[in-house]
Amino acid sequence: MVHRLSVFDQADAAPDALDRRLDLSALSWEGVGWIAAALLAALVRLTQLTTWPLGADEARVATDGLALATGGTLSNDAWTHPLVVEAEGLAMFLFGPSDGVVRLVPALAGLGAIALLWPLRRWVGRGAALSAAILLALSPTLAFTARQAGAGSLLVAGSLLFLALLLHHLSQPTTLSAVATGAAAGLLLLTGPLGWVGLPLTAGAGIAMAGGRHARLRDLSGLAVGLLLVLITLSTVLFTRPAGFSAFISGSLGTLWREHLASAGTQWWMTPLVLVADEFLLLVLAVVAVWQVLVNREKLPFGTARPARAILAWAAVGTVVATIVAGSGADRYSLAVLPLVLAGGVGLGALVGGIDWAEVWSGRGLAFVVAVFLTFAALLSTFNTLGSTPATSARFAWLLTLAILILLVLVPLLLATVWLARRLNQPATGLVGLAALLVLGGVTLHTGVMLGATNVNRPGEPLLIGSTAPAVERWITRIERLSADLTTFTQNVQDPTGGHGFTIVLDEEIAQPFAWYLRDFPNLRVVDADEPATGTTPPDVVIALPEHVPALLGEHTDYVPRPYALTVPVPPSFAQPDWGALLASLTDPAQIRHFTEFLIDRQVSNPAEPRAFALVLRSDHAERVYGPTTETESR
């Protein structure tokens, strides 16, 4: 008779959690790669997440999210991106209002986009999907969208969710999959006005990737049901605001026309600029993917040639659309960057898959890889020397240095690299290309990590244009501390804790993000400079554009205005590019050297003055902040 252990006996017989063996043999290299991609994405997106203060658009989203969480009134802008506002409202309802919570939603969406690449392995291959995950984690543009409260990160995640569900539905069509695909399409539209642009791009790419697979006609009703169900449910905030659906349709489409389509082609060069400056790695890998699809198709995994062609077409069309569509911000650039990530994944996956890694880890392979890196360093040093302009007195030393670099360093390294390449049992081009991509990957990672740095001036970073200057939050903190020092015991129904007794007037044109940070002040007023009815009580603080200060102060003269940086400006070379000089620089070693330096330090030769705001303090407050020698005449 066999005695069977009960569930409780089995639990008692099982070893403790700390005594159990951890079997790592079941973890494949592919699994390690996906974990590494997720950790890399978290590093780039969560490091220094709140060092930059919220931008004006972020503050509007945060204000609407807080209003939704507390039952307040939403602004008209909220109905152009209901999904963003509702996600922010849920986060604030759970964790309270703060900059970290506001940016938690896009950060989680950015991490979720990594997971949404997993279902694409069936269509593009395991190597290409993993490579795309690594590239998505590295991409500065997509990292920036995940660090900014707004539609960008949800637009990327929504596009990938819709693509995965659409491909699943086209391969195994059912009514349930049709409803789920329609629901994903609705979520994509609810992310913002550019969702109306991203939806047809993603749908066309998915249909082309699926090839001959077509949905059944009867499933169109399921798609429509899922789409309308999500649109109506979320745009009305779970049916609590019935007018939300019509407000979403009119507001989202109206904003799409006014801000993106009516002025199409405005500053079209910004998208190519971002791709070259921040996504150069993706451009190189997209070229590799084109070569693999057109010339070396047999090296692609079985059944992935058609999806690869569809992704390349999506990347080309997406880049053109992102170039033409007006507007600024990473959400616009993501229309091109997302398909380029997938195209780059195809190129990188094919490149890595064609390398004999057993030989790479052997003595000859390692020696060749080291020689390639040393040759790259010697080439970079040679170009750096060629690009320098020595003085007349130092020309002989410059020529001597150049001769030593070429004859004693570069040429021997080139000869050694060629000699080692001939001893390999595989083409050396793959290893050389991979070494170059590792260098570009390091530069790309550096760019992504530096997006959160505020202690280094990087005026040439195009993604940061329009961001709120770090000094804004510091001065808001000074105002809050000063008010707390002077009005702590001034408690009332509107300010039960005290410390927020200052009367603050904000210029309507630059009200955000100041209104978000000063939301606890009950005597906060947003005023139109053309109608400056500031009330009978003289304000303690006025924050306005410098040219609006006289109108807002009126007859009050006992105030001290000081200008400070408000936003990161557009460099003149970005606002009005010199196309002739750009074309001539392609063959100028000095300009090539400057470009390589620009990729790292983002310095420009002629930085612009930032847009300024005036912090106007009452004279007695200014004396506490600036010292007793403060001027008291308004400026």
XYZ file of C-alpha atoms in Angstrom:
635
model
C 0.000 0.000 0.000
C 1.449 3.322 -1.075
C 1.041 6.176 1.367
C 0.299 9.462 -0.389
C 1.392 12.693 1.224
C -1.251 15.310 1.718
C -0.769 18.861 0.520
C 0.260 19.918 4.021
C 2.709 17.011 4.356
C 4.271 17.965 1.022
C 4.632 21.550 2.180
C 6.314 20.398 5.397
C 8.638 18.091 3.485
C 9.669 20.776 0.999
C 12.908 22.618 1.780
C 12.828 26.192 2.981
C 13.011 28.968 0.402
C 16.592 29.826 1.361
C 17.634 26.154 1.160
C 16.249 25.512 -2.323
C 18.651 25.138 -5.228
C 18.517 27.800 -7.933
C 18.814 26.041 -11.275
C 20.371 28.476 -13.739
C 20.830 25.847 -16.433
C 17.273 26.440 -17.647
C 18.030 30.125 -18.302
C 19.070 30.568 -21.929
C 21.283 33.267 -23.377
C 18.158 34.714 -24.977
C 16.514 35.037 -21.571
C 19.621 36.717 -20.200
C 19.487 39.144 -23.121
C 15.867 40.097 -22.441
C 16.598 40.632 -18.754
C 19.610 42.774 -19.674
C 17.461 44.831 -22.076
C 14.869 45.442 -19.349
C 17.536 46.452 -16.828
C 19.195 48.734 -19.375
C 15.853 50.382 -20.142
C 15.212 50.915 -16.434
C 18.681 52.436 -15.995
C 18.253 54.954 -18.809
C 14.661 55.865 -17.959
C 14.684 55.981 -14.168
C 18.093 57.545 -13.513
C 17.656 61.200 -12.458
C 13.987 61.025 -13.420
C 12.981 64.170 -11.535
C 16.084 66.350 -11.851
C 14.445 68.452 -14.577
C 11.268 70.267 -13.503
C 8.042 69.601 -15.342
C 7.613 71.381 -18.648
C 4.558 73.471 -19.447
C 2.810 70.632 -21.300
C 3.717 68.161 -18.555
C 2.333 70.502 -15.919
C -0.952 70.828 -17.812
C -1.267 67.044 -17.952
C -0.402 66.778 -14.253
C -2.917 69.472 -13.326
C -5.676 67.712 -15.259
C -4.716 64.367 -13.735
C -4.921 65.819 -10.237
C -8.257 67.453 -11.053
C -9.581 64.098 -12.246
C -8.333 62.325 -9.119
C -9.953 64.920 -6.835
C -13.182 65.395 -8.800
C -12.255 68.803 -10.179
C -12.882 70.416 -13.544
C -10.747 69.355 -16.492
C -9.312 71.788 -19.010
C -10.163 71.635 -22.688
C -6.709 70.178 -23.410
C -7.504 67.137 -21.282
C -9.984 65.819 -23.849
C -7.326 65.675 -26.569
C -5.495 62.875 -24.689
C -7.929 61.230 -22.236
C -5.827 58.092 -21.728
C -2.839 60.141 -20.574
C -4.920 62.188 -18.134
C -6.707 59.144 -16.734
C -3.458 57.241 -16.235
C -1.983 60.245 -14.420
C -5.146 60.624 -12.362
C -5.005 56.969 -11.297
C -1.347 57.292 -10.332
C -2.032 60.398 -8.229
C -5.075 58.777 -6.633
C -2.870 55.867 -5.534
C 0.368 57.629 -4.627
C -0.390 61.345 -4.335
C 0.736 64.300 -6.491
C 4.457 64.761 -7.096
C 6.840 65.035 -10.024
C 7.982 61.450 -9.518
C 4.432 60.116 -9.631
C 3.629 62.240 -12.676
C 6.558 60.737 -14.569
C 5.967 57.227 -13.241
C 3.257 56.592 -15.838
C 5.418 57.255 -18.934
C 8.340 55.415 -17.330
C 6.230 52.290 -16.806
C 4.885 52.571 -20.352
C 8.454 52.798 -21.625
C 9.404 49.639 -19.743
C 6.242 47.922 -20.954
C 7.228 48.631 -24.549
C 10.195 46.276 -24.040
C 7.842 43.450 -23.059
C 5.557 44.161 -26.028
C 8.416 43.285 -28.403
C 8.387 39.688 -27.123
C 5.369 38.564 -29.249
C 7.121 39.829 -32.401
C 9.702 37.007 -32.194
C 7.416 34.833 -34.293
C 7.438 37.362 -37.123
C 10.930 38.847 -37.148
C 12.906 36.094 -35.434
C 14.260 35.714 -31.923
C 17.502 37.537 -32.626
C 15.821 40.496 -34.307
C 13.235 40.872 -31.520
C 15.915 40.784 -28.814
C 18.072 43.224 -30.785
C 15.079 45.561 -31.151
C 14.516 45.391 -27.379
C 18.128 46.416 -26.742
C 17.888 49.241 -29.278
C 14.595 50.446 -27.791
C 16.231 50.479 -24.361
C 19.152 52.509 -25.725
C 17.203 54.945 -27.929
C 17.560 58.490 -26.514
C 14.328 59.595 -28.193
C 12.233 56.792 -26.724
C 14.015 57.175 -23.386
C 13.101 60.864 -23.410
C 9.437 60.068 -24.111
C 9.514 57.730 -21.102
C 10.871 60.563 -18.941
C 8.221 63.110 -19.963
C 4.601 63.152 -18.841
C 2.606 63.198 -22.045
C 1.478 61.145 -24.980
C 4.874 60.040 -26.317
C 5.551 56.939 -24.232
C 1.941 55.749 -24.345
C 1.945 56.322 -28.118
C 4.934 53.976 -28.497
C 3.551 51.325 -26.149
C 0.096 51.586 -27.711
C 1.513 51.146 -31.212
C 3.389 47.995 -30.197
C 0.345 46.607 -28.372
C -1.865 47.203 -31.402
C 0.753 45.679 -33.730
C 1.106 42.529 -31.613
C -2.661 42.010 -31.317
C -3.224 42.747 -35.004
C -0.622 40.180 -36.066
C -2.121 37.618 -33.703
C -5.593 38.280 -35.054
C -4.507 38.022 -38.686
C -2.790 34.688 -37.998
C -5.552 33.224 -35.807
C -8.726 35.231 -36.425
C -11.402 34.922 -33.764
C -14.114 37.238 -32.542
C -12.304 37.738 -29.239
C -9.025 38.657 -30.952
C -10.917 41.082 -33.194
C -12.442 42.834 -30.179
C -9.040 42.968 -28.457
C -7.418 44.434 -31.577
C -10.128 47.065 -31.859
C -9.695 47.919 -28.182
C -5.953 48.391 -28.707
C -6.710 50.687 -31.642
C -8.969 52.724 -29.381
C -6.252 53.016 -26.745
C -3.841 54.252 -29.402
C -6.266 56.975 -30.502
C -6.838 58.051 -26.899
C -3.132 58.757 -26.366
C -3.338 62.036 -28.262
C -3.772 63.682 -31.655
C -0.781 61.865 -33.157
C -2.529 58.592 -32.390
C -4.657 59.284 -35.475
C -1.399 59.314 -37.464
C 0.246 56.374 -35.736
C -2.777 54.071 -36.096
C -2.840 53.836 -39.927
C 0.962 53.580 -40.039
C 0.980 50.677 -37.585
C -2.045 49.004 -39.180
C -0.477 49.145 -42.630
C 2.767 47.695 -41.283
C 0.944 44.881 -39.490
C -1.097 43.920 -42.547
C 2.039 43.928 -44.696
C 3.945 41.835 -42.140
C 1.159 39.249 -42.040
C 1.361 38.792 -45.803
C -1.437 36.655 -47.193
C -3.305 36.372 -43.906
C -6.516 38.367 -43.901
C -9.183 38.899 -41.300
C -12.646 37.561 -41.900
C -15.270 40.068 -42.943
C -17.430 39.200 -39.949
C -14.562 40.147 -37.645
C -14.868 43.774 -38.730
C -17.839 44.053 -36.400
C -15.640 42.805 -33.550
C -13.006 45.401 -34.403
C -15.645 48.135 -34.403
C -17.138 46.943 -31.110
C -13.753 46.903 -29.379
C -12.827 50.304 -30.802
C -16.074 52.042 -29.836
C -16.252 50.348 -26.450
C -12.831 51.631 -25.421
C -13.327 55.079 -26.958
C -16.671 55.664 -25.271
C -15.734 54.110 -21.925
C -12.453 55.942 -21.437
C -13.323 59.252 -23.089
C -16.295 59.571 -20.733
C -14.143 58.508 -17.735
C -16.147 55.335 -17.119
C -19.393 57.098 -18.100
C -19.039 59.731 -15.351
C -18.584 62.585 -17.851
C -21.005 61.863 -20.728
C -19.884 64.839 -22.822
C -16.351 63.476 -22.935
C -16.768 61.425 -26.112
C -17.798 64.354 -28.287
C -15.189 66.552 -26.575
C -12.524 63.965 -27.379
C -13.478 63.657 -31.051
C -13.648 67.405 -31.638
C -10.693 68.294 -29.428
C -8.323 65.579 -30.639
C -9.041 66.032 -34.342
C -9.064 69.815 -33.977
C -5.667 69.795 -32.284
C -4.341 67.407 -34.920
C -5.297 69.871 -37.626
C -4.214 73.083 -35.881
C -0.884 71.932 -34.457
C 0.269 69.230 -36.873
C -1.434 69.348 -40.274
C -2.336 72.988 -40.952
C 1.330 73.998 -40.804
C 2.784 70.776 -42.205
C 6.396 71.074 -43.270
C 7.296 73.726 -40.684
C 10.832 73.072 -39.451
C 10.865 69.784 -41.332
C 14.602 69.434 -40.728
C 14.184 68.794 -36.998
C 13.277 65.121 -37.501
C 16.367 64.359 -39.649
C 18.445 66.346 -37.160
C 17.229 64.240 -34.235
C 17.811 61.020 -36.177
C 21.388 61.999 -37.045
C 22.276 63.498 -33.665
C 20.532 61.025 -31.345
C 19.650 57.948 -33.414
C 22.716 57.535 -35.625
C 23.022 53.928 -34.437
C 19.507 53.161 -35.703
C 20.229 54.743 -39.083
C 23.359 52.613 -39.524
C 21.539 49.429 -38.534
C 18.607 50.277 -40.807
C 21.081 50.435 -43.711
C 22.407 47.031 -42.616
C 18.833 45.714 -42.616
C 18.250 47.033 -46.145
C 21.401 45.268 -47.313
C 20.338 42.033 -45.605
C 16.866 42.109 -47.163
C 17.949 43.076 -50.672
C 21.323 41.328 -51.033
C 21.776 38.747 -48.294
C 18.214 37.511 -47.825
C 19.223 33.881 -47.258
C 20.884 34.840 -43.957
C 17.556 35.968 -42.489
C 15.615 33.458 -40.336
C 13.058 31.390 -42.231
C 9.814 33.250 -42.876
C 11.039 36.683 -41.756
C 11.866 38.229 -45.140
C 8.339 39.568 -45.731
C 7.980 41.085 -42.230
C 11.451 42.620 -42.603
C 10.467 44.301 -45.868
C 7.262 45.575 -44.269
C 9.201 47.021 -41.324
C 11.635 48.787 -43.652
C 8.718 50.283 -45.576
C 7.145 51.357 -42.281
C 10.419 53.005 -41.245
C 10.673 54.889 -44.542
C 7.050 56.082 -44.488
C 7.200 56.900 -40.775
C 10.316 59.013 -41.267
C 8.675 60.940 -44.097
C 5.495 61.489 -42.068
C 7.431 62.591 -38.972
C 9.383 65.008 -41.161
C 6.285 66.545 -42.726
C 4.028 66.679 -39.665
C 4.421 69.952 -37.794
C 5.019 70.302 -34.108
C 7.906 69.704 -31.777
C 8.566 67.088 -29.184
C 9.665 63.500 -28.888
C 6.165 62.149 -29.598
C 6.464 63.452 -33.162
C 9.938 61.960 -33.578
C 8.759 58.595 -32.207
C 6.675 58.102 -35.365
C 10.003 57.552 -37.140
C 12.106 56.138 -34.315
C 9.817 53.218 -33.390
C 9.892 51.536 -36.838
C 13.598 52.345 -37.079
C 14.085 50.401 -33.839
C 12.426 47.362 -35.422
C 14.403 47.812 -38.645
C 17.606 48.173 -36.644
C 16.695 45.007 -34.770
C 16.468 43.142 -38.074
C 19.890 44.441 -39.110
C 21.565 43.790 -35.765
C 19.996 40.353 -35.412
C 21.235 39.303 -38.854
C 24.701 40.717 -38.152
C 25.068 38.976 -34.796
C 23.580 35.745 -36.128
C 26.176 35.583 -38.899
C 29.161 35.619 -36.515
C 30.913 32.430 -35.387
C 31.101 33.200 -31.687
C 33.158 30.117 -30.887
C 35.975 31.554 -32.981
C 35.466 35.027 -31.515
C 36.174 33.750 -28.005
C 39.270 31.918 -29.212
C 42.732 33.481 -29.154
C 42.685 34.604 -32.778
C 39.217 36.082 -32.534
C 39.949 38.052 -29.380
C 43.219 39.330 -30.823
C 41.404 40.516 -33.945
C 38.691 42.284 -31.918
C 41.317 44.064 -29.798
C 43.224 45.061 -32.943
C 40.031 46.478 -34.482
C 39.315 48.645 -31.427
C 42.895 49.910 -31.330
C 42.712 50.735 -35.040
C 39.480 52.665 -34.472
C 41.178 54.641 -31.704
C 44.154 55.404 -33.951
C 41.850 56.510 -36.788
C 39.936 58.781 -34.425
C 43.155 60.310 -33.133
C 44.380 60.866 -36.704
C 41.144 62.596 -37.735
C 41.285 64.676 -34.566
C 44.791 65.832 -35.462
C 43.843 66.524 -39.083
C 40.863 68.568 -37.968
C 42.881 70.822 -35.690
C 44.211 74.156 -36.966
C 47.744 74.726 -35.651
C 49.336 78.134 -35.355
C 52.159 79.008 -37.714
C 54.771 78.576 -34.996
C 53.412 75.121 -34.076
C 52.987 73.777 -37.610
C 56.201 71.722 -37.530
C 55.178 70.036 -34.270
C 51.745 69.351 -35.754
C 53.263 67.715 -38.851
C 55.607 65.658 -36.693
C 52.739 64.460 -34.507
C 50.667 63.563 -37.560
C 53.563 61.640 -39.119
C 54.137 59.675 -35.917
C 50.449 58.821 -35.652
C 50.220 57.608 -39.227
C 53.575 55.852 -39.670
C 54.196 54.430 -36.216
C 50.668 53.822 -34.917
C 47.962 53.698 -37.579
C 49.800 51.831 -40.352
C 51.184 49.070 -38.075
C 47.768 48.573 -36.490
C 46.119 48.368 -39.912
C 48.666 45.799 -41.077
C 48.216 43.749 -37.910
C 44.432 43.879 -38.261
C 44.581 42.736 -41.895
C 46.986 39.924 -40.985
C 44.706 38.694 -38.184
C 41.650 38.977 -40.438
C 43.209 36.630 -42.995
C 43.697 33.989 -40.318
C 40.006 33.954 -39.381
C 37.680 31.231 -40.649
C 34.840 33.724 -41.172
C 34.468 37.052 -42.966
C 36.007 39.828 -40.908
C 33.414 42.399 -41.986
C 30.893 41.174 -39.426
C 33.289 41.589 -36.516
C 34.484 44.976 -37.771
C 30.900 46.151 -38.120
C 29.995 44.845 -34.671
C 32.968 46.665 -33.138
C 31.889 49.919 -34.797
C 28.330 49.372 -33.563
C 29.573 48.842 -30.013
C 31.283 52.234 -30.169
C 28.102 53.857 -31.487
C 26.111 52.023 -28.834
C 28.320 53.498 -26.123
C 27.794 56.998 -27.519
C 24.030 56.378 -27.691
C 23.939 55.139 -24.095
C 25.882 58.224 -22.996
C 23.367 60.465 -24.769
C 20.412 58.740 -23.124
C 21.872 58.879 -19.628
C 22.861 62.552 -19.993
C 19.248 63.537 -20.732
C 18.676 63.688 -16.994
C 21.798 65.665 -16.138
C 21.317 69.271 -15.044
C 24.881 69.981 -13.905
C 26.288 69.875 -17.458
C 25.345 72.442 -20.095
C 24.389 70.690 -23.355
C 22.817 73.443 -25.506
C 22.901 71.344 -28.679
C 20.689 68.495 -27.450
C 17.598 68.757 -29.700
C 15.403 66.645 -27.425
C 15.756 69.145 -24.567
C 14.594 72.153 -26.605
C 11.643 73.750 -24.838
C 12.276 71.994 -21.515
C 11.864 74.035 -18.360
C 15.184 75.325 -17.057
C 16.359 73.683 -13.807
C 16.534 77.093 -12.081
C 12.739 77.377 -12.158
C 12.203 74.690 -9.535
C 14.909 76.132 -7.302
C 13.236 79.555 -7.266
C 9.845 78.006 -6.606
C 11.381 76.282 -3.595
C 12.729 79.649 -2.392
C 9.255 81.182 -2.684
C 7.676 78.307 -0.745
C 10.259 78.572 2.042
C 9.895 82.345 2.274
C 6.123 82.049 2.470
C 6.404 79.328 5.101
C 8.722 81.523 7.201
C 6.400 84.545 7.096
C 2.901 83.003 7.064
C 3.206 79.780 9.058
C 0.737 81.001 11.674
C -1.667 82.504 9.141
C -4.092 79.589 9.102
C -7.593 79.572 7.673
C -10.062 77.285 5.963
C -8.262 77.550 2.625
C -4.834 77.022 4.191
C -5.389 74.902 7.316
C -1.688 74.071 7.792
C -0.452 77.621 7.251
C 2.619 78.691 5.355
C 0.858 79.442 2.059
C -0.366 82.950 2.749
C 1.457 84.714 -0.078
C -0.583 86.372 -2.801
C 0.959 85.273 -6.097
C 0.116 86.559 -9.570
C 1.062 84.523 -12.646
C 1.237 85.759 -16.199
C -1.271 83.662 -18.151
C 1.186 83.191 -21.025
C 3.685 81.348 -18.813
C 1.354 80.147 -16.053
C 2.628 76.582 -16.315
C 4.569 74.984 -14.756
C 4.401 77.625 -11.986
C 0.701 76.989 -11.363
C 1.411 73.285 -10.832
C 4.192 73.834 -8.316
C 2.341 76.614 -6.464
C -1.023 74.816 -6.435
C -1.204 74.802 -2.613
C -1.369 78.606 -2.452
C -5.055 79.625 -2.167
C -4.276 83.220 -3.211
C -2.782 82.201 -6.547
C -4.173 84.138 -9.517
C -3.526 83.652 -13.231
C -3.872 87.007 -14.998
C -3.972 88.074 -18.619
C -1.404 90.825 -19.182
C -3.863 92.631 -21.472
C -6.445 92.715 -18.661
C -4.326 92.910 -15.496
C -7.055 93.030 -12.872
C -4.812 91.736 -10.058
C -7.215 92.497 -7.216
C -7.162 94.958 -4.353
C -4.432 93.202 -2.349
C -0.926 93.998 -3.625
C 0.731 90.724 -4.586
C 3.729 89.380 -2.731
C 5.131 87.692 -5.839
C 4.583 88.246 -9.550
C 5.892 85.793 -12.148
C 5.595 87.062 -15.706
C 7.337 87.652 -18.969
C 9.704 90.627 -18.579
C 7.738 92.724 -21.056
C 4.487 92.113 -19.137
C 5.786 93.195 -15.720
C 4.785 96.910 -15.972
C 1.226 96.015 -16.969
C 0.829 93.513 -14.137
C 2.327 95.785 -11.467
C 0.330 98.845 -12.488
C 0.961 101.711 -10.086
C 2.878 99.577 -7.596
C 6.577 100.471 -7.689
C 7.930 98.922 -4.509
C 8.942 95.704 -6.262
C 12.189 94.130 -7.423
C 12.132 92.194 -10.713
C 14.930 89.824 -11.675
C 15.113 87.853 -14.962
C 15.891 84.127 -14.964
C 16.006 81.384 -17.589
C 12.635 79.786 -18.275
C 13.158 77.251 -21.084
C 15.964 75.675 -23.093
C 16.274 77.704 -26.332
C 16.649 76.604 -29.939
C 20.246 77.132 -31.144
C 20.436 79.470 -34.179
C 22.060 76.695 -36.223
C 18.944 74.575 -35.623
C 16.417 77.343 -36.226
C 17.949 78.459 -39.553
C 20.417 75.861 -40.861
C 23.084 76.924 -43.341
C 22.600 74.180 -45.926
C 25.582 75.221 -48.022
C 27.916 75.040 -45.046
C 26.462 71.671 -44.056
C 27.131 70.187 -47.498
C 30.648 71.623 -47.572
C 31.399 70.160 -44.133
C 30.970 66.601 -45.430
C 34.500 66.753 -46.880
C 36.087 69.044 -44.274
C 38.149 67.115 -41.663
C 37.733 69.941 -39.155
C 33.937 69.797 -39.458
C 33.954 65.996 -39.237
C 35.960 66.328 -36.040
C 33.492 68.907 -34.726
C 30.581 66.556 -35.505
C 32.163 63.657 -33.596
C 32.711 65.964 -30.629
C 29.131 67.226 -30.936
C 27.791 63.663 -30.687
C 29.340 63.462 -27.222
C 29.264 66.931 -25.635
C 26.381 68.596 -27.595
C 28.189 71.942 -27.714
C 27.299 74.481 -30.413
C 29.412 77.375 -31.653
C 26.677 79.986 -31.184
C 24.316 79.132 -28.299
C 21.075 81.076 -28.032
C 19.824 83.082 -25.085
C 17.115 81.207 -23.179
C 13.597 82.530 -22.909
C 13.396 84.401 -19.626
C 10.783 85.023 -16.978
C 10.778 87.823 -14.437
C 10.549 86.940 -10.758
C 9.099 90.064 -9.136
C 9.265 90.220 -5.336
C 7.934 92.848 -3.006
C 10.884 94.897 -1.770
C 10.828 93.558 1.806
C 10.707 89.987 0.488
C 13.469 90.757 -2.009
C 15.665 92.016 0.811
C 15.268 88.679 2.569
C 16.113 86.763 -0.609
C 18.792 88.905 -2.268
C 20.213 90.883 0.639
C 19.921 94.482 1.901
C 21.451 96.106 -1.206
C 18.553 95.160 -3.468
C 17.238 97.763 -5.916
C 13.615 98.681 -5.283
C 12.711 100.385 -8.537
C 10.743 98.293 -10.995
C 12.569 97.383 -14.165
